Tab-separated table of C-alpha atoms and ligand atoms in Angstrom:
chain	number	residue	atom	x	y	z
A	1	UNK	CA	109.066	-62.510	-55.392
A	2	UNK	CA	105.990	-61.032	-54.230
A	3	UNK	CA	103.831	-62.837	-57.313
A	4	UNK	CA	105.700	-66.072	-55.992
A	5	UNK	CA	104.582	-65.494	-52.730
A	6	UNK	CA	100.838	-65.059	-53.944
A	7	UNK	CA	100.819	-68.447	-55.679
A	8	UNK	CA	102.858	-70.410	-54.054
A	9	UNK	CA	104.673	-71.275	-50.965
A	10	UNK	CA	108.025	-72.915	-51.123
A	11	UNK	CA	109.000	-75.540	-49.341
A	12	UNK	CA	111.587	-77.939	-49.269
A	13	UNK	CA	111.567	-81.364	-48.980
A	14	UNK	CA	114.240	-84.206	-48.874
A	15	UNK	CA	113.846	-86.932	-51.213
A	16	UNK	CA	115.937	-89.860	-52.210
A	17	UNK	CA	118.584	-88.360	-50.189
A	18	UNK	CA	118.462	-84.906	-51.977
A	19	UNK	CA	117.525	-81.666	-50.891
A	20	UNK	CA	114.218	-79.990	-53.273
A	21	UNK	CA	112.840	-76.930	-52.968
A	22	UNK	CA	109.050	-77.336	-53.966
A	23	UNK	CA	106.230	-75.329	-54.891
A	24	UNK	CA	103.314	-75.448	-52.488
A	25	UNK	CA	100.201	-74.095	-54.332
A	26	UNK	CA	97.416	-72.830	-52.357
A	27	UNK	CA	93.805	-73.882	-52.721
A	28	UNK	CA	92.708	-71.242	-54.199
A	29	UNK	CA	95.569	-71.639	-57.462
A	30	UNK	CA	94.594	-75.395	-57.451
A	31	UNK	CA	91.082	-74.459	-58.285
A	32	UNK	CA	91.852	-71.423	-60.625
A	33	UNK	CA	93.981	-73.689	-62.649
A	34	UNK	CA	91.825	-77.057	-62.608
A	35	UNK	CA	88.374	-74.648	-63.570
A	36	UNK	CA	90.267	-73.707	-66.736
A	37	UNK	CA	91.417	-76.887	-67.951
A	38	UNK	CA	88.879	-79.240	-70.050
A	39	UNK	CA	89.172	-82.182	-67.742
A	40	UNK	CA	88.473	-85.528	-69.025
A	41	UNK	CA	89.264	-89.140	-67.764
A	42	UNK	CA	89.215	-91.128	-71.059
A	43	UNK	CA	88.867	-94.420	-69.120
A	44	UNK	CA	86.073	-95.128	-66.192
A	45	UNK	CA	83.908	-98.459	-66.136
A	46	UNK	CA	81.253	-97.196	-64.771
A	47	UNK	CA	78.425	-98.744	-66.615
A	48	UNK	CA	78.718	-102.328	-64.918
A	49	UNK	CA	77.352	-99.964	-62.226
A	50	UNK	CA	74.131	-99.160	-64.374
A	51	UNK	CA	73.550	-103.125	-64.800
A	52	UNK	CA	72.797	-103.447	-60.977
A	53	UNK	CA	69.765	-102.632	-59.524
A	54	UNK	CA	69.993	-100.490	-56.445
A	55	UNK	CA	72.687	-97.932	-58.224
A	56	UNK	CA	71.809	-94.491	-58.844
A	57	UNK	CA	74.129	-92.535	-60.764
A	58	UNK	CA	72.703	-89.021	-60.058
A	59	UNK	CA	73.363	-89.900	-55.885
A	60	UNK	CA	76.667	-88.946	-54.215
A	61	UNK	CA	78.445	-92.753	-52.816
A	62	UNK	CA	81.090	-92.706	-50.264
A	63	UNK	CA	83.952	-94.575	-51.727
A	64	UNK	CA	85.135	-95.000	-48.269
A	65	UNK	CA	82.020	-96.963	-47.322
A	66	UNK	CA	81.011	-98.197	-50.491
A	67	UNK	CA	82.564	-99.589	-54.001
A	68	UNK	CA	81.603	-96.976	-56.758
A	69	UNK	CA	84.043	-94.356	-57.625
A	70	UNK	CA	82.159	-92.143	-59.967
A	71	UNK	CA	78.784	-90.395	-59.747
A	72	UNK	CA	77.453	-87.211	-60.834
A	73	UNK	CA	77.774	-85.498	-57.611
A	74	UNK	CA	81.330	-86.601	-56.895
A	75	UNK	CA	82.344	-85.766	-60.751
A	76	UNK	CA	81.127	-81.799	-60.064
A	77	UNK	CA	83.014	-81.988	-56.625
A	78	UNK	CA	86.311	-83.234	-58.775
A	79	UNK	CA	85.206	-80.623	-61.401
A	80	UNK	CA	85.741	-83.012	-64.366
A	81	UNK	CA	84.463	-81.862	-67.380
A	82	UNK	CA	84.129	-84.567	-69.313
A	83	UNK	CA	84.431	-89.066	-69.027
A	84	UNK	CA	84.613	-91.923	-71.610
A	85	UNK	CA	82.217	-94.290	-70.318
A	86	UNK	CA	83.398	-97.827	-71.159
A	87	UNK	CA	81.340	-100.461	-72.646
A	88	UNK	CA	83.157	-103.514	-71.378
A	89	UNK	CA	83.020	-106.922	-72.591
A	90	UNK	CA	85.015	-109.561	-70.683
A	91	UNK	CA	86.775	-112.022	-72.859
A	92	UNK	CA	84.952	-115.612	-73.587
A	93	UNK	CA	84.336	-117.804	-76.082
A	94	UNK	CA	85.296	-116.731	-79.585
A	95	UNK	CA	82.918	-118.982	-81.700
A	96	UNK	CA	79.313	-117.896	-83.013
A	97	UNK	CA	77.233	-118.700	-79.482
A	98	UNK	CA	80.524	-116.196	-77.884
A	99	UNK	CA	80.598	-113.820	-80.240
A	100	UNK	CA	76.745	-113.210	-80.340
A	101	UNK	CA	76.462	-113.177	-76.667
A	102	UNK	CA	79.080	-110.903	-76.538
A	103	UNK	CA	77.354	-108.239	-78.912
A	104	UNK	CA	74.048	-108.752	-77.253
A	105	UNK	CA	75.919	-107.726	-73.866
A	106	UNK	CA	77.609	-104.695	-75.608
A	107	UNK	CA	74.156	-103.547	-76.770
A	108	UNK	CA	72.755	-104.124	-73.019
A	109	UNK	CA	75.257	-101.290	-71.724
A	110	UNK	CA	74.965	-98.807	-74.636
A	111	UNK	CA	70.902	-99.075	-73.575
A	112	UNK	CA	72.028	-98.704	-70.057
A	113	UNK	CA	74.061	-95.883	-70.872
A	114	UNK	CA	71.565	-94.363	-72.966
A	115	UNK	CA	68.708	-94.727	-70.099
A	116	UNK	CA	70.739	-92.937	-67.569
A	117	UNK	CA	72.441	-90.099	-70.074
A	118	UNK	CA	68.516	-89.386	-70.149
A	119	UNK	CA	67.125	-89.771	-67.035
A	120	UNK	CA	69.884	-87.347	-65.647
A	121	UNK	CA	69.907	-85.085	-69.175
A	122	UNK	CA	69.694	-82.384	-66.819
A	123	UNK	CA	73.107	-82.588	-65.600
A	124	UNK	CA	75.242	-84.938	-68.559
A	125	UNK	CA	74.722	-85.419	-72.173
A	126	UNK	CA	76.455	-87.471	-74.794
A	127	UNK	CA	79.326	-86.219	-76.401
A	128	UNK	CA	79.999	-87.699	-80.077
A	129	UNK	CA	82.458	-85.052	-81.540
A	130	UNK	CA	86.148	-83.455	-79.807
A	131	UNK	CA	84.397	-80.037	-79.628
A	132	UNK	CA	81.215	-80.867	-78.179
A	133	UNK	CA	82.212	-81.063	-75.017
A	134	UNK	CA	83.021	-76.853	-75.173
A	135	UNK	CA	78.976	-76.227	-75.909
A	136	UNK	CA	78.142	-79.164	-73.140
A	137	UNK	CA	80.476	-77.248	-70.831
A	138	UNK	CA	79.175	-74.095	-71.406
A	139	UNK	CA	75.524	-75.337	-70.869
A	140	UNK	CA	77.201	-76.434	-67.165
A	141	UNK	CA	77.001	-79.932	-67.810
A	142	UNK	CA	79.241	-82.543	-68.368
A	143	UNK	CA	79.983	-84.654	-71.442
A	144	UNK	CA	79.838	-88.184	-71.659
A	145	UNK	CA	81.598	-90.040	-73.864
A	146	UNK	CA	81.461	-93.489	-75.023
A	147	UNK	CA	84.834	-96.051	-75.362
A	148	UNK	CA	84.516	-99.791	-75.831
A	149	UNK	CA	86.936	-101.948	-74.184
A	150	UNK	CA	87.471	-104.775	-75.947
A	151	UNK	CA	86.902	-104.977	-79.701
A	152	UNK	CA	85.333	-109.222	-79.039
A	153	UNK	CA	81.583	-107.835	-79.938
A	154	UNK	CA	82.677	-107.164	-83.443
A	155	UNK	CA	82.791	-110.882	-84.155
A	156	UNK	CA	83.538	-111.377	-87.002
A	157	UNK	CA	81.145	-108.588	-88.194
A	158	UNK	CA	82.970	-105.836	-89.454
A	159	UNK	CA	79.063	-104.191	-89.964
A	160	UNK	CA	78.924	-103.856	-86.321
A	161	UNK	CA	81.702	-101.301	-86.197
A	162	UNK	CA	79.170	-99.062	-87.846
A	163	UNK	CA	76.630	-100.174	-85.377
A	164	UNK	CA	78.566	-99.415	-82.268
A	165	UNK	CA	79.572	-96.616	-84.091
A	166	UNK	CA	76.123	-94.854	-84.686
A	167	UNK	CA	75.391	-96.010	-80.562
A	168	UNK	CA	78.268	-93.507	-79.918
A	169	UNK	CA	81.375	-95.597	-79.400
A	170	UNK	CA	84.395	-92.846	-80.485
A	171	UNK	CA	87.290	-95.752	-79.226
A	172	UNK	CA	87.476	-99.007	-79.315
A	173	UNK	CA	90.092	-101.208	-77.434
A	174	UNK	CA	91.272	-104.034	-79.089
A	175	UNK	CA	91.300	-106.151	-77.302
A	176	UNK	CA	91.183	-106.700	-73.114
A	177	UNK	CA	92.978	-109.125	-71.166
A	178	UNK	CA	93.334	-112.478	-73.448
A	179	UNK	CA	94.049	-112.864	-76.917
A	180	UNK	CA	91.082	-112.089	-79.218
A	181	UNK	CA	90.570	-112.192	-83.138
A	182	UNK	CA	91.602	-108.787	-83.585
A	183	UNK	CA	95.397	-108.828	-81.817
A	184	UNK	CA	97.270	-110.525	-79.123
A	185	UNK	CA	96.569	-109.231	-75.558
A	186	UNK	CA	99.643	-108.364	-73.587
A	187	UNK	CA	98.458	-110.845	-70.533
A	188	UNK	CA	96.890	-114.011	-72.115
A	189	UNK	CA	98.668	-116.623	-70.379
A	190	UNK	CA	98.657	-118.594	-73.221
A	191	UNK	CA	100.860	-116.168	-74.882
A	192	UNK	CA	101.212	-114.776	-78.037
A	193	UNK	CA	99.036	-116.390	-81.107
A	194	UNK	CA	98.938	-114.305	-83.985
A	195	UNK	CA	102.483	-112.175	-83.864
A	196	UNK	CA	100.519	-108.916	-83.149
A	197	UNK	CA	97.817	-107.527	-85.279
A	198	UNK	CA	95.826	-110.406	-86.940
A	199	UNK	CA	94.425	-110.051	-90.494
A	200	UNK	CA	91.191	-109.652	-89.457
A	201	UNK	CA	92.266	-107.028	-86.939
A	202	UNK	CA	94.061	-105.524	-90.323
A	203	UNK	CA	90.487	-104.788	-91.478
A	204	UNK	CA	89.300	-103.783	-87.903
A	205	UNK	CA	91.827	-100.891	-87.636
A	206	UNK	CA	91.737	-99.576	-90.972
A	207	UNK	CA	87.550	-99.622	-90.608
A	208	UNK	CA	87.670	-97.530	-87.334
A	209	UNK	CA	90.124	-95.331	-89.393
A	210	UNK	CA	87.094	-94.720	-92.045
A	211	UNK	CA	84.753	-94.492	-89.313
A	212	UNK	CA	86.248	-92.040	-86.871
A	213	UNK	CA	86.921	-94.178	-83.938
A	214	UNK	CA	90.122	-94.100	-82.314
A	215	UNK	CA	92.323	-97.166	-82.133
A	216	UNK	CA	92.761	-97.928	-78.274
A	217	UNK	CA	96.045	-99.863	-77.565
A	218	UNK	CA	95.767	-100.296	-73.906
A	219	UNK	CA	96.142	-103.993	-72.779
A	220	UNK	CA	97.258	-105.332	-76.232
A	221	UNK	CA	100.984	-107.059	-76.055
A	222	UNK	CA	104.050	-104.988	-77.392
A	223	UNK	CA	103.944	-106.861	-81.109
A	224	UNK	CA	100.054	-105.952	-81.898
A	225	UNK	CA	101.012	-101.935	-80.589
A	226	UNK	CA	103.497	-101.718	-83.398
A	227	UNK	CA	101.282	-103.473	-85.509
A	228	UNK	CA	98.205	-101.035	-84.630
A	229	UNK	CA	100.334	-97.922	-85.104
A	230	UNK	CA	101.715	-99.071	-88.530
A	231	UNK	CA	98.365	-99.966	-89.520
A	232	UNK	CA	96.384	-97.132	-88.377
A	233	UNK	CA	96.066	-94.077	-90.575
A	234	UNK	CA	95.452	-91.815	-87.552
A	235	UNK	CA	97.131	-91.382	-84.417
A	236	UNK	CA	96.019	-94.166	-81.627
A	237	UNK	CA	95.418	-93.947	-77.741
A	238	UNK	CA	96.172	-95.281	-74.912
A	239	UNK	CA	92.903	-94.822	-72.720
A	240	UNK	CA	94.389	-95.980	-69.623
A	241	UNK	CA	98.042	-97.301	-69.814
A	242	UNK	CA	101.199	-96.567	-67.821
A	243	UNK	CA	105.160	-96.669	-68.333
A	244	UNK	CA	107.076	-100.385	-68.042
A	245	UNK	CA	110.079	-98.423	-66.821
A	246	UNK	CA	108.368	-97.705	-63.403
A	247	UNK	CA	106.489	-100.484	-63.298
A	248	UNK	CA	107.427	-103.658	-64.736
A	249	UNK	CA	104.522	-104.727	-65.972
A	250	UNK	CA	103.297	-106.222	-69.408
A	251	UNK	CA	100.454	-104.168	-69.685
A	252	UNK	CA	102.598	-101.029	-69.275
A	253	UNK	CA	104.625	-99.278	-71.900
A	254	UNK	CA	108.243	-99.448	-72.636
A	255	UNK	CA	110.299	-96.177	-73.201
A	256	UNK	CA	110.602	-97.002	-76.649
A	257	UNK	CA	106.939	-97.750	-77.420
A	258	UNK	CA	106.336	-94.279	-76.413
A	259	UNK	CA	108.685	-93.078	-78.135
A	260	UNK	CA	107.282	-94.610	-81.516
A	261	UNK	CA	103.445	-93.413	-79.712
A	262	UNK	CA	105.085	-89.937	-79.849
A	263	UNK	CA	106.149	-89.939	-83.320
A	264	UNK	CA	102.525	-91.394	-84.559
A	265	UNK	CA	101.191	-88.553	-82.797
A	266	UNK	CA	99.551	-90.274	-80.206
A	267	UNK	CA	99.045	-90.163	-76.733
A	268	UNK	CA	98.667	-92.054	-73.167
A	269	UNK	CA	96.520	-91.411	-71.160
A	270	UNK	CA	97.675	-92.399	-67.588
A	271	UNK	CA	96.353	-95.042	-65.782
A	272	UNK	CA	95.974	-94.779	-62.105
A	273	UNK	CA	95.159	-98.812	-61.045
A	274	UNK	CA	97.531	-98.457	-58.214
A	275	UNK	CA	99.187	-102.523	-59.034
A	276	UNK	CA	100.278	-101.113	-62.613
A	277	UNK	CA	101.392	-97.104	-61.316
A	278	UNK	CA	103.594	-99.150	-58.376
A	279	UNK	CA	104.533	-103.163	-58.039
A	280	UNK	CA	102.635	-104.436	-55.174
A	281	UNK	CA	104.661	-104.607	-51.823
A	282	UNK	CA	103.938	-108.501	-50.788
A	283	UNK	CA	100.808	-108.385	-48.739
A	284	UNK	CA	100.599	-112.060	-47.450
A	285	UNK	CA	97.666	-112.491	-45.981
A	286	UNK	CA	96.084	-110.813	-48.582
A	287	UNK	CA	97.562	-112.497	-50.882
A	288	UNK	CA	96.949	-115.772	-49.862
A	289	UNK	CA	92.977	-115.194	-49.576
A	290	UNK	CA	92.578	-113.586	-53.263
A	291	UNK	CA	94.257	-116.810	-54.129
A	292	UNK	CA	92.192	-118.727	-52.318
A	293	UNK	CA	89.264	-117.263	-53.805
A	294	UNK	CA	90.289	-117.185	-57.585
A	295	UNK	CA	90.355	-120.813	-56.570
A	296	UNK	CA	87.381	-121.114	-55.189
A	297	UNK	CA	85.266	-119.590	-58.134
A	298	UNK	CA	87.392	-120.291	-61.004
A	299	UNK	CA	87.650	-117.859	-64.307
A	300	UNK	CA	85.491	-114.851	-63.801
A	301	UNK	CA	84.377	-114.556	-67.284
A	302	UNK	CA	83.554	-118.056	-67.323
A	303	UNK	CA	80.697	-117.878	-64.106
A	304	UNK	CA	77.153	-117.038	-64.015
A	305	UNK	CA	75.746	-113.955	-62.926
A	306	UNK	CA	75.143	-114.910	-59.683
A	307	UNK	CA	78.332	-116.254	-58.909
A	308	UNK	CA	80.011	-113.221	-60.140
A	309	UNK	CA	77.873	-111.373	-57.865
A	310	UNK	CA	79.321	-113.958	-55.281
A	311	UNK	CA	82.953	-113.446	-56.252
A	312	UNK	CA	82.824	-109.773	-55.968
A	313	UNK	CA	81.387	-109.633	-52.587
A	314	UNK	CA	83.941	-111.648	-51.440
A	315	UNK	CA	86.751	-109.943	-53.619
A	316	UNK	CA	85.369	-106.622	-51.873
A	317	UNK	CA	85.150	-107.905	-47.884
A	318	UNK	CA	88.819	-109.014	-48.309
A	319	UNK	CA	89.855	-105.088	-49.263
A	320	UNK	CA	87.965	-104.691	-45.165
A	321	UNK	CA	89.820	-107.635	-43.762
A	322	UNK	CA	93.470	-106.892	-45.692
A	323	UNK	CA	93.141	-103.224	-47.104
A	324	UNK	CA	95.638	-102.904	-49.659
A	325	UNK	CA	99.098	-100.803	-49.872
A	326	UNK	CA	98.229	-98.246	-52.358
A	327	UNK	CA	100.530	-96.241	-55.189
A	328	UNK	CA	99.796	-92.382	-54.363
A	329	UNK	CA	99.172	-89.429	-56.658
A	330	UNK	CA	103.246	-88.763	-56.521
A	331	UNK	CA	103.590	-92.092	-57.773
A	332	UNK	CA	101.038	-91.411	-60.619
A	333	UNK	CA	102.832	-88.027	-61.357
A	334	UNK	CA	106.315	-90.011	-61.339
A	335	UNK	CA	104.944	-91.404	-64.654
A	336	UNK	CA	103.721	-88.555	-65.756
A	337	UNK	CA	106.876	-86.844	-65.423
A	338	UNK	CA	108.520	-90.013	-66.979
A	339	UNK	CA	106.448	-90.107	-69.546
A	340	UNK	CA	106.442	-86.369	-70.577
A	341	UNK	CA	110.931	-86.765	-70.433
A	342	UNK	CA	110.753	-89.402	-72.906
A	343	UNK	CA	107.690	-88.455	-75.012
A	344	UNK	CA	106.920	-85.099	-74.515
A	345	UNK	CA	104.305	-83.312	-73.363
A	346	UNK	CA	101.766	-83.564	-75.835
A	347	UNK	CA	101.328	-87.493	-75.297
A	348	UNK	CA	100.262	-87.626	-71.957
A	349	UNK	CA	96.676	-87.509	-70.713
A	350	UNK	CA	94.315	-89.068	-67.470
A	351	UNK	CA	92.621	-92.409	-67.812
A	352	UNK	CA	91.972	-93.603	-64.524
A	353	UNK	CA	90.164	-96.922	-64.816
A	354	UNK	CA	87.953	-95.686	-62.413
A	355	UNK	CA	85.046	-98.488	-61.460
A	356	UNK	CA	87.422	-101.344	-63.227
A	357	UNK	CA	90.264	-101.368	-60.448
A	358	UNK	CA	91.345	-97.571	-60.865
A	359	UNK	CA	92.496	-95.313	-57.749
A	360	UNK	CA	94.824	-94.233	-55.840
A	361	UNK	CA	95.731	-92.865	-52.287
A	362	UNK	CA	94.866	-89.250	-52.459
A	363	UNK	CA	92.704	-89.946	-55.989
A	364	UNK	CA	90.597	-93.240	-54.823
A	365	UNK	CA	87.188	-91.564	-56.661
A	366	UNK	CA	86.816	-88.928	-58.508
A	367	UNK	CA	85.649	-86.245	-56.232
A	368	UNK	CA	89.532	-86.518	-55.867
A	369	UNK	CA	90.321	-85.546	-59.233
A	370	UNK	CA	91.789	-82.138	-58.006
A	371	UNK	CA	95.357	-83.911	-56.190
A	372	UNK	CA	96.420	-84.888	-59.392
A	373	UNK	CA	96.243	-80.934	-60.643
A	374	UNK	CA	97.951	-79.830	-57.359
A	375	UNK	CA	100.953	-82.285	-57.559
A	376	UNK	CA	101.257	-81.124	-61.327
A	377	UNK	CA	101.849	-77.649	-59.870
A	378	UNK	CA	103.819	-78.890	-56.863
A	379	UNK	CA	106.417	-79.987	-59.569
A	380	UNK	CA	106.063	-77.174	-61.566
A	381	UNK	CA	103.316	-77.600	-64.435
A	382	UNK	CA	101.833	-74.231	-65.726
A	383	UNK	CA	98.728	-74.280	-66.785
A	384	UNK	CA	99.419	-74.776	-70.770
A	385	UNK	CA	100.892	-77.890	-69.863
A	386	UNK	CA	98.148	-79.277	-67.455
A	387	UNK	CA	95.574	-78.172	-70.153
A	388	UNK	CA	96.923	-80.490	-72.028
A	389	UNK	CA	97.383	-83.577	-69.558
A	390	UNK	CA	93.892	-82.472	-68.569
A	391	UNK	CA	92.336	-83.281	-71.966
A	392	UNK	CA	93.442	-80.970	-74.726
A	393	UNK	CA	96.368	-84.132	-75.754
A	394	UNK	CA	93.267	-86.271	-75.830
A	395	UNK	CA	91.087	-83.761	-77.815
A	396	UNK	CA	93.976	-83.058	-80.466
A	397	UNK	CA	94.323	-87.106	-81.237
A	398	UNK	CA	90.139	-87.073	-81.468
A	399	UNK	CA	90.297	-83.927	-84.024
A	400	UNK	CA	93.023	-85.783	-86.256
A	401	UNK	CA	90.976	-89.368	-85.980
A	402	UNK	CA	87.566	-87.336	-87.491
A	403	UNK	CA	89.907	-85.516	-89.828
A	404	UNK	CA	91.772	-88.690	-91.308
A	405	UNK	CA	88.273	-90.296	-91.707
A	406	UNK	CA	86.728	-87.599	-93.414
A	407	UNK	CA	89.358	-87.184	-95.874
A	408	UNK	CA	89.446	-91.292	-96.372
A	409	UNK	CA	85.254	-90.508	-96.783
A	410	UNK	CA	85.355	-88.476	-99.033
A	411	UNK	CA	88.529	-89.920	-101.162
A	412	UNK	CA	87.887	-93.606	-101.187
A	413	UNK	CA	90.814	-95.830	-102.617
B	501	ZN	ZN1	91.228	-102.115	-68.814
């Protein structure tokens, strides 16, 4: 009772009707247990940041004030240890003129990521192997790591996968929100046009597998997931997904596709975009003027630079004029929890989409990384367990990915 009493303070709370009794942890066990987890967010898209002039990455931003939601200051105040930096490519064109544009741009953000991985050296350095980020830790740094979202700058080059490779790219998503020549995307409104996994994305998969890259199954439909897993030689990720049976939506997994995740070995890694942790409540207003303004500029991809520029200023003023109804960190731990019942706890880890839509109320940047430790303990996580949400499910899945592709190295078929 009297250890109790030192870390925690019960409470209870009425929920759904029910009485709980809950743990309250104090500060001071928050911090104890989030300092001794490896922390990493496998899913932030925080290079289309380093593309804009005017950004520094090494200055703290106010998320309140301003867009950004990661920085170097603001990732030592959330004490996380390590982030996948995405290079993201927006779907377009898929003939020669796309597909070449498309690599260019990919190349354009590893050189951005490159320039400010050096400029700030001091305080961040690339990770390229699972256990690097221990020495990078130790050296009180933190380790950046390098995911591309969206597998369209391959081409049809499967070359490039060594390419991206030796630029530091240890996942690849295959594909992002449309249909691509890798897979079918769970939200191209055209719907499904290969069945799942095309034969070219055959070759894709089983080429990562040799490499060492992990196969990334967020945002592809539910046909070109089994595919992926049945294909792939090593366990896959989810870098930022959530579960369907909280929130009905396509881009989320079902119960029983993480069920078949569990059994490849795999794991999720939580997304916290609050539209896919909780369906929207109907905001009308707002509503009606993002609407009007997807009207008004047409398909993102599609417009120059300048009127992207354009779009997202006016995207951004209508978050002042209509703020929107956010999911909260319970919400994000209801999935977790969900997600651990029907999986099990070593297939859930954080991706949080941070800088491509991610956040949360309570976790809206990630200086707020810490709420999602505290409502772990709140319902009862010990620390093994949030080590592992924390990054060590993520690490595992990155050890057995290098070890599959040495042994396919050094026994070629
Ligand atoms: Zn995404």
């Amino acid at each position: 009772m009297k250890k109790l009493k030192i870390l925690f303070l019960s409470a209870l709370i009425i929920a759904g009707g029910k009485l709980y009794a809950v743990k309250v942890p104090s500060a001071k066990k928050i911090q104890k247990v989030h300092d001794k987890a490896i922390t990493i967010d496998s899913h932030t898209d925080t290079p289309m940041w380093f593309l804009r002039d005017n950004y520094s990455f090494g200055e703290y931003h106010n998320s309140k004030t301003e867009r950004s939601k990661v920085d170097l200051p603001r990732m030592e105040m959330g004490d996380l240890d390590g982030i996948f930096l995405a290079v993201f490519i927006g779907q377009a064109e898929r003939d020669e003129k796309g597909n070449l544009a498309a690599k260019d741009e990919a190349l354009q953000i590893f050189d951005s990521i490159e320039s400010n991985l050096r400029r700030y050296s001091d305080k961040i350095e690339l990770a390229l192997n699972p256990e690097d980020i221990y020495s990078i830790r130790q050296k009180g740094k933190r380790a950046a790591f390098i995911g591309m979202e969206n597998g369209y700058p391959i081409g049809k080059e499967l070359s490039l996968i060594d390419t991206f490779y030796e630029l530091g790219a240890r996942y690849i998503t295959l594909c992002h929100s449309s249909n691509n020549d890798i897979c079918d995307s769970s939200t191209d409104k055209k719907g499904p046009e290969h069945g799942g996994v095309s034969d070219f994305g055959k070759e894709v998969i089983e080429k990562m597998n040799y490499k060492g890259i992990m196969v990334d199954v967020s945002h592809v439909s539910d046909s070109s997931f089994y595919d992926a897993i049945r294909i792939s030689k090593a366990p896959v990720i989810a870098s930022h997904s959530c579960a369907r049976a909280l929130c009905d939506n396509p881009r989320n997994m079902t119960d029983d596709m993480l069920r078949a995740l569990a059994k490849n070995g795999g794991v999720i890694q939580m997304c916290i975009l609050s539209a896919y942790v909780k369906t929207p409540v109907p905001q009308p207003e707002r509503d009606s003027a993002r609407t009007a303004i997807r009207k008004q500029f047409g398909d993102y991809y599609s417009l120059s630079d300048s009127a992207r520029k354009e779009f997202m200023n006016a995207w951004f003023k209508l978050d002042e004029d209509f703020p929107p109804v956010l999911a909260t960190v319970s919400d994000v731990v209801d999935h977790i929890d969900h997600i651990v019942a029907v999986a099990g706890i070593d297939h859930v880890g954080i991706g949080t989409d941070f800088d491509g839509g991610g956040g949360v109320e309570g976790c809206n940047d990630v200086s707020e990384m810490k709420n999602i430790t505290a409502e772990l303990l709140r319902r009862g996580y010990n620390q093994k367990e949030i080590d592992k949400i924390w990054g060590g499910n993520l690490l595992r899945v990155f050890g057995e990915v290098q070890k599959v592709s040495k042994s396919l190295q050094e026994n070629p078929m």
